[in-house]
XYZ file of C-alpha atoms in Angstrom:
322
model
C 17.623 -15.825 -3.691
C 16.071 -13.750 -0.925
C 14.329 -10.554 -1.941
C 15.667 -8.150 0.658
C 14.858 -4.425 1.001
C 11.200 -5.362 1.512
C 8.741 -4.742 4.319
C 9.451 -1.052 4.863
C 7.007 1.728 5.684
C 4.509 2.760 3.059
C 5.356 5.747 0.884
C 2.701 7.486 -1.143
C 2.346 10.176 -3.735
C -1.312 11.103 -3.640
C -3.922 12.730 -5.836
C -4.325 16.257 -4.495
C -6.783 18.927 -5.656
C -5.819 22.458 -6.578
C -7.904 25.417 -5.511
C -11.598 25.233 -6.348
C -12.210 25.311 -10.070
C -8.626 24.462 -10.988
C -7.443 21.303 -12.661
C -6.672 18.448 -10.283
C -3.036 17.640 -9.695
C -2.201 14.150 -10.811
C 0.345 12.767 -8.417
C 1.235 9.116 -8.557
C 1.562 6.351 -6.016
C 5.107 5.724 -4.876
C 5.097 2.287 -6.374
C 3.287 3.260 -9.568
C 1.339 5.867 -11.425
C -2.376 6.299 -10.958
C -4.344 4.227 -13.432
C -5.276 6.173 -16.539
C -7.641 3.579 -17.886
C -10.860 5.205 -16.794
C -11.767 2.357 -14.440
C -13.229 3.369 -11.060
C -11.277 2.868 -7.885
C -11.947 -0.362 -6.001
C -12.933 -0.201 -2.374
C -10.975 -3.346 -1.672
C -7.885 -2.334 -3.580
C -4.453 -2.375 -1.953
C -3.999 0.332 0.597
C -7.280 -0.505 2.267
C -5.860 -3.227 4.466
C -2.671 -5.273 4.107
C 0.014 -5.751 1.523
C 2.430 -8.591 1.015
C 6.144 -8.193 1.407
C 8.584 -9.962 -0.867
C 9.370 -12.804 1.532
C 6.877 -12.776 4.316
C 3.242 -12.584 5.358
C 1.068 -9.601 4.696
C 1.902 -6.569 6.793
C -0.301 -3.609 7.760
C -0.841 -1.142 4.955
C -1.727 2.522 5.034
C -5.169 3.918 4.336
C -5.156 7.165 2.404
C -3.012 9.847 4.010
C -3.736 8.956 7.633
C -0.509 6.962 7.914
C 1.726 9.780 6.721
C 3.842 11.711 9.220
C 1.965 14.836 10.232
C -1.146 13.811 8.276
C -3.015 11.922 11.013
C -6.769 12.219 10.714
C -6.738 13.719 7.233
C -9.327 12.011 5.013
C -8.291 10.066 1.949
C -8.243 12.108 -1.250
C -10.201 11.182 -4.379
C -8.646 8.246 -6.188
C -6.734 6.982 -3.169
C -8.726 3.740 -2.830
C -7.472 2.397 -6.139
C -3.810 3.031 -5.435
C -1.457 0.156 -4.587
C 0.092 -0.248 -1.160
C 3.813 -0.617 -0.677
C 6.821 0.942 -2.312
C 7.478 -1.410 -5.190
C 9.455 -3.711 -2.892
C 7.056 -6.667 -2.783
C 7.117 -9.559 -5.238
C 3.457 -10.417 -4.584
C 0.354 -8.386 -3.789
C -3.351 -9.220 -3.733
C -2.712 -12.518 -5.484
C -0.605 -11.006 -8.284
C 2.987 -12.245 -8.344
C 6.078 -11.417 -10.356
C 7.633 -14.715 -11.467
C 11.100 -14.436 -13.051
C 12.792 -17.137 -15.088
C 16.098 -16.547 -13.275
C 17.619 -14.916 -10.200
C 21.061 -14.437 -11.781
C 22.167 -12.406 -14.786
C 25.598 -12.266 -16.418
C 27.782 -9.183 -16.080
C 29.078 -7.045 -18.906
C 26.679 -8.053 -21.655
C 23.115 -7.396 -22.719
C 20.650 -9.847 -21.213
C 17.024 -10.762 -21.828
C 15.196 -10.924 -18.512
C 12.074 -13.052 -18.854
C 9.196 -13.110 -16.407
C 5.456 -13.557 -16.057
C 2.855 -11.825 -13.938
C 0.739 -14.521 -12.308
C -2.806 -13.624 -11.292
C -4.966 -14.787 -8.374
C -6.047 -17.822 -10.406
C -2.434 -19.000 -10.636
C -2.236 -18.379 -14.379
C -0.075 -15.850 -16.265
C -1.909 -12.592 -16.856
C -2.207 -11.641 -20.533
C -4.673 -8.721 -20.353
C -2.969 -5.469 -19.392
C -4.310 -1.935 -19.663
C -2.280 0.730 -21.422
C -0.913 3.274 -18.940
C 1.200 6.170 -20.196
C 1.153 4.594 -23.687
C 2.560 1.224 -22.476
C 1.135 -1.998 -21.048
C 4.084 -2.504 -18.710
C 6.871 -0.282 -17.438
C 10.079 -1.947 -16.259
C 12.854 -0.454 -14.129
C 16.289 -1.688 -13.071
C 18.572 -0.204 -10.416
C 21.650 -1.506 -8.593
C 21.700 -1.467 -4.787
C 23.963 1.623 -4.787
C 21.416 3.452 -7.031
C 23.556 3.228 -10.170
C 22.784 1.660 -13.545
C 19.233 2.982 -13.958
C 17.241 1.513 -16.840
C 13.619 2.192 -17.813
C 12.315 -0.264 -20.404
C 9.087 -1.365 -22.048
C 9.245 -5.147 -22.463
C 7.424 -7.194 -25.071
C 4.916 -9.889 -24.175
C 4.418 -13.246 -25.895
C 0.958 -14.769 -26.348
C 1.463 -17.000 -23.291
C 2.064 -14.007 -21.001
C 5.870 -14.217 -20.917
C 7.484 -10.791 -20.888
C 11.015 -10.128 -22.180
C 12.944 -7.079 -20.978
C 16.038 -6.374 -23.085
C 18.461 -5.146 -20.431
C 21.658 -3.355 -21.316
C 24.847 -4.734 -19.752
C 24.764 -4.819 -15.950
C 27.662 -4.271 -13.568
C 28.306 -6.943 -10.888
C 26.282 -6.541 -7.725
C 22.765 -6.824 -6.380
C 19.980 -5.374 -8.503
C 16.283 -4.791 -8.073
C 13.979 -5.101 -11.089
C 10.482 -3.581 -11.007
C 7.398 -4.228 -13.148
C 4.607 -1.635 -13.153
C 1.332 -2.842 -14.691
C -2.463 -2.580 -14.548
C -4.590 -5.698 -15.124
C -7.320 -5.169 -17.717
C -9.363 -8.124 -16.481
C -9.906 -10.094 -13.302
C -10.615 -9.074 -9.691
C -8.266 -6.076 -9.723
C -9.046 -4.722 -13.164
C -7.935 -1.091 -13.366
C -5.707 -1.242 -10.265
C -2.043 -0.564 -10.840
C 0.623 -2.703 -9.208
C 4.374 -2.335 -8.950
C 6.128 -5.581 -8.050
C 9.835 -6.318 -7.971
C 12.454 -9.024 -7.626
C 16.137 -8.953 -6.854
C 18.790 -10.511 -9.063
C 22.480 -11.119 -8.563
C 25.079 -10.215 -11.178
C 28.185 -12.230 -10.221
C 31.648 -10.711 -10.205
C 33.787 -8.269 -8.230
C 31.504 -5.438 -7.162
C 32.420 -2.062 -5.734
C 29.807 0.312 -4.385
C 29.661 3.805 -5.905
C 29.025 6.602 -3.365
C 25.747 8.433 -3.836
C 26.390 11.830 -5.477
C 25.857 14.822 -3.227
C 22.480 16.520 -3.024
C 22.200 19.101 -5.809
C 19.445 21.008 -7.546
C 21.148 21.272 -10.926
C 22.641 18.785 -13.346
C 23.659 18.617 -17.014
C 22.960 15.993 -19.660
C 23.586 16.040 -23.424
C 24.236 19.788 -23.374
C 21.070 20.572 -21.401
C 21.022 22.154 -17.948
C 18.247 20.815 -15.734
C 17.402 22.807 -12.613
C 15.116 21.377 -9.914
C 13.755 23.737 -7.264
C 11.603 22.806 -4.275
C 11.863 22.043 -0.570
C 10.669 18.512 0.148
C 9.401 17.467 3.567
C 8.154 13.983 4.379
C 4.380 13.894 4.681
C 3.855 17.289 3.034
C 2.670 17.987 -0.503
C 5.481 20.026 -2.019
C 5.862 21.463 -5.531
C 8.909 20.763 -7.647
C 9.700 23.108 -10.512
C 11.990 21.710 -13.204
C 13.510 24.202 -15.641
C 15.363 23.292 -18.850
C 18.010 25.375 -20.606
C 20.563 24.878 -23.377
C 23.451 27.186 -24.180
C 22.029 29.598 -21.639
C 18.684 29.805 -23.428
C 15.350 28.461 -22.165
C 14.227 25.222 -23.808
C 10.758 25.371 -25.337
C 10.757 22.367 -27.648
C 10.200 19.468 -25.252
C 8.336 16.662 -26.983
C 5.771 14.352 -25.369
C 7.204 11.237 -23.746
C 4.801 8.695 -22.260
C 1.917 11.158 -22.648
C 3.689 13.974 -20.783
C 6.697 16.266 -21.128
C 8.806 14.359 -18.605
C 8.946 11.171 -16.580
C 10.519 11.209 -13.124
C 11.631 8.042 -11.315
C 13.045 8.290 -7.790
C 14.687 5.604 -5.644
C 15.122 5.924 -1.888
C 18.664 5.440 -0.609
C 19.053 2.231 1.371
C 15.837 0.320 0.687
C 15.306 1.200 -3.009
C 11.666 2.202 -2.568
C 10.395 3.458 -5.914
C 8.348 6.555 -6.718
C 7.487 7.943 -10.112
C 5.415 10.850 -11.338
C 4.730 13.153 -14.238
C 4.307 16.932 -14.460
C 0.883 18.551 -14.228
C 1.846 20.766 -17.172
C -0.584 19.929 -20.008
C 0.840 18.583 -23.259
C 0.441 20.859 -26.298
C 2.477 19.409 -29.139
C 6.249 19.798 -29.347
C 6.399 23.035 -27.361
C 7.068 21.906 -23.793
C 9.183 23.961 -21.424
C 11.054 25.797 -20.238
C 9.455 24.975 -16.839
C 7.417 21.979 -15.662
C 5.630 21.625 -12.336
C 5.418 18.405 -10.322
C 3.639 17.864 -7.002
C 4.776 15.129 -4.636
C 3.842 13.849 -1.211
C 6.764 11.728 -0.034
C 6.354 9.906 3.268
C 9.988 8.896 3.836
C 12.796 11.278 4.773
C 16.291 10.860 3.404
C 18.043 10.993 0.064
C 16.415 10.022 -3.213
C 18.198 9.425 -6.499
C 16.065 11.013 -9.194
C 16.119 10.168 -12.897
C 14.304 12.714 -15.053
C 13.621 11.661 -18.649
C 12.625 14.120 -21.375
C 12.657 14.181 -25.172
C 13.832 16.769 -27.708
C 14.243 16.380 -31.475
C 13.317 12.718 -31.175
C 16.107 11.959 -28.672
C 15.441 10.766 -25.127
C 17.613 12.314 -22.413
C 18.002 11.116 -18.814
C 19.158 13.608 -16.198
C 20.133 12.268 -12.767
C 20.523 14.089 -9.457
C 20.126 13.502 -5.728
C 17.354 15.228 -3.783
C 16.822 15.288 -0.026
C 13.509 14.909 1.777
C 13.551 16.474 5.257
C-alpha cells in the first residue's frame, strides 16, 4: 500500500529561551519531542540536510529556523541540531525504518499491530532510550482526524513491538512511532516514523469540528487561549475547571501535567508538546503554559491528555494557525 500524505513542508516546534536568567522553554519537534536522555545533539542529525519521504528519495530538509516563514536568517536555537526533520510522515529516515507486519487491519474489533524499527545495519533495533517515561510512543489517527489513540506498545526480545489498538472504523489510517535509539549512529536522536493502513469497509468522512477555544470532557471544561501564527513562537494557555471551580489536582502524566498531540488537516502532519509548567506532585493547574512554533498554517486537531484521581482524560478541539 502506498504511504500517501508524505513529502510535505517541514514543520518544527523549536527550543526557545525565555528572558535571560529564566528557565528555558522546552518546545518539541513537530514529529517528536526533544530527547530527554541527556545525550548531546548530533551535528549530522536530521534537519541538517535531507530527510526521506515515505515513498520517494530524500528531499531537502530545513536547518534550524531559517526555513520557517518569516524566520529567514535567524540562527538555529540550542538543541536544534538533534531534532528530526519532517512531520512524522516518512516511513524511513537516516537509515531507520518502520517495518509493519501488515498494511490492513480489520474493522470493529481490537487489533494487535506488530512492527519493528530497523536500523542502518538492517537489523531490528532493540535499544531504545526512555523519553517521557516510555521507550516508544505510538499514535493512530484516521484520515479525517477521528479515532485518535495514543499507546505505549510492548517490545519482545527480538525487537518486535505490539500496539494493542482499540477497534478502528473503516477508512485510511496513519500510525506513528516516536522513539529514540539508545545505541548506534543516531543514539540520542528522536525519530517519528509512520505508515498508513487500510481498514476495509464502508467509510464515511466526518467533518472537522469548527475551530473553538473551549471543550468539555468527563465533566471538565478545558479552555485554550492563544493566537497562533505560522512561523511565530506563540504561547498557549490551557485552563482547567470543573463545576465552575478551578482544577488544582492535575497529576503527572508522562513526566508533565499534560500531553498535547496535534494533527494538521489534510496531510496529517504530527506535532506534540508538553507544558513548561514544572511538576510538583499532584497539584497541577488550574493553568498550564505551552509554547509552540508551528510552520504550517491551517486547522489542527488537538488532543490534550491530562490525569486526575488516577483517570486519564482526553480533550479534543480544533485550533487554527494563521
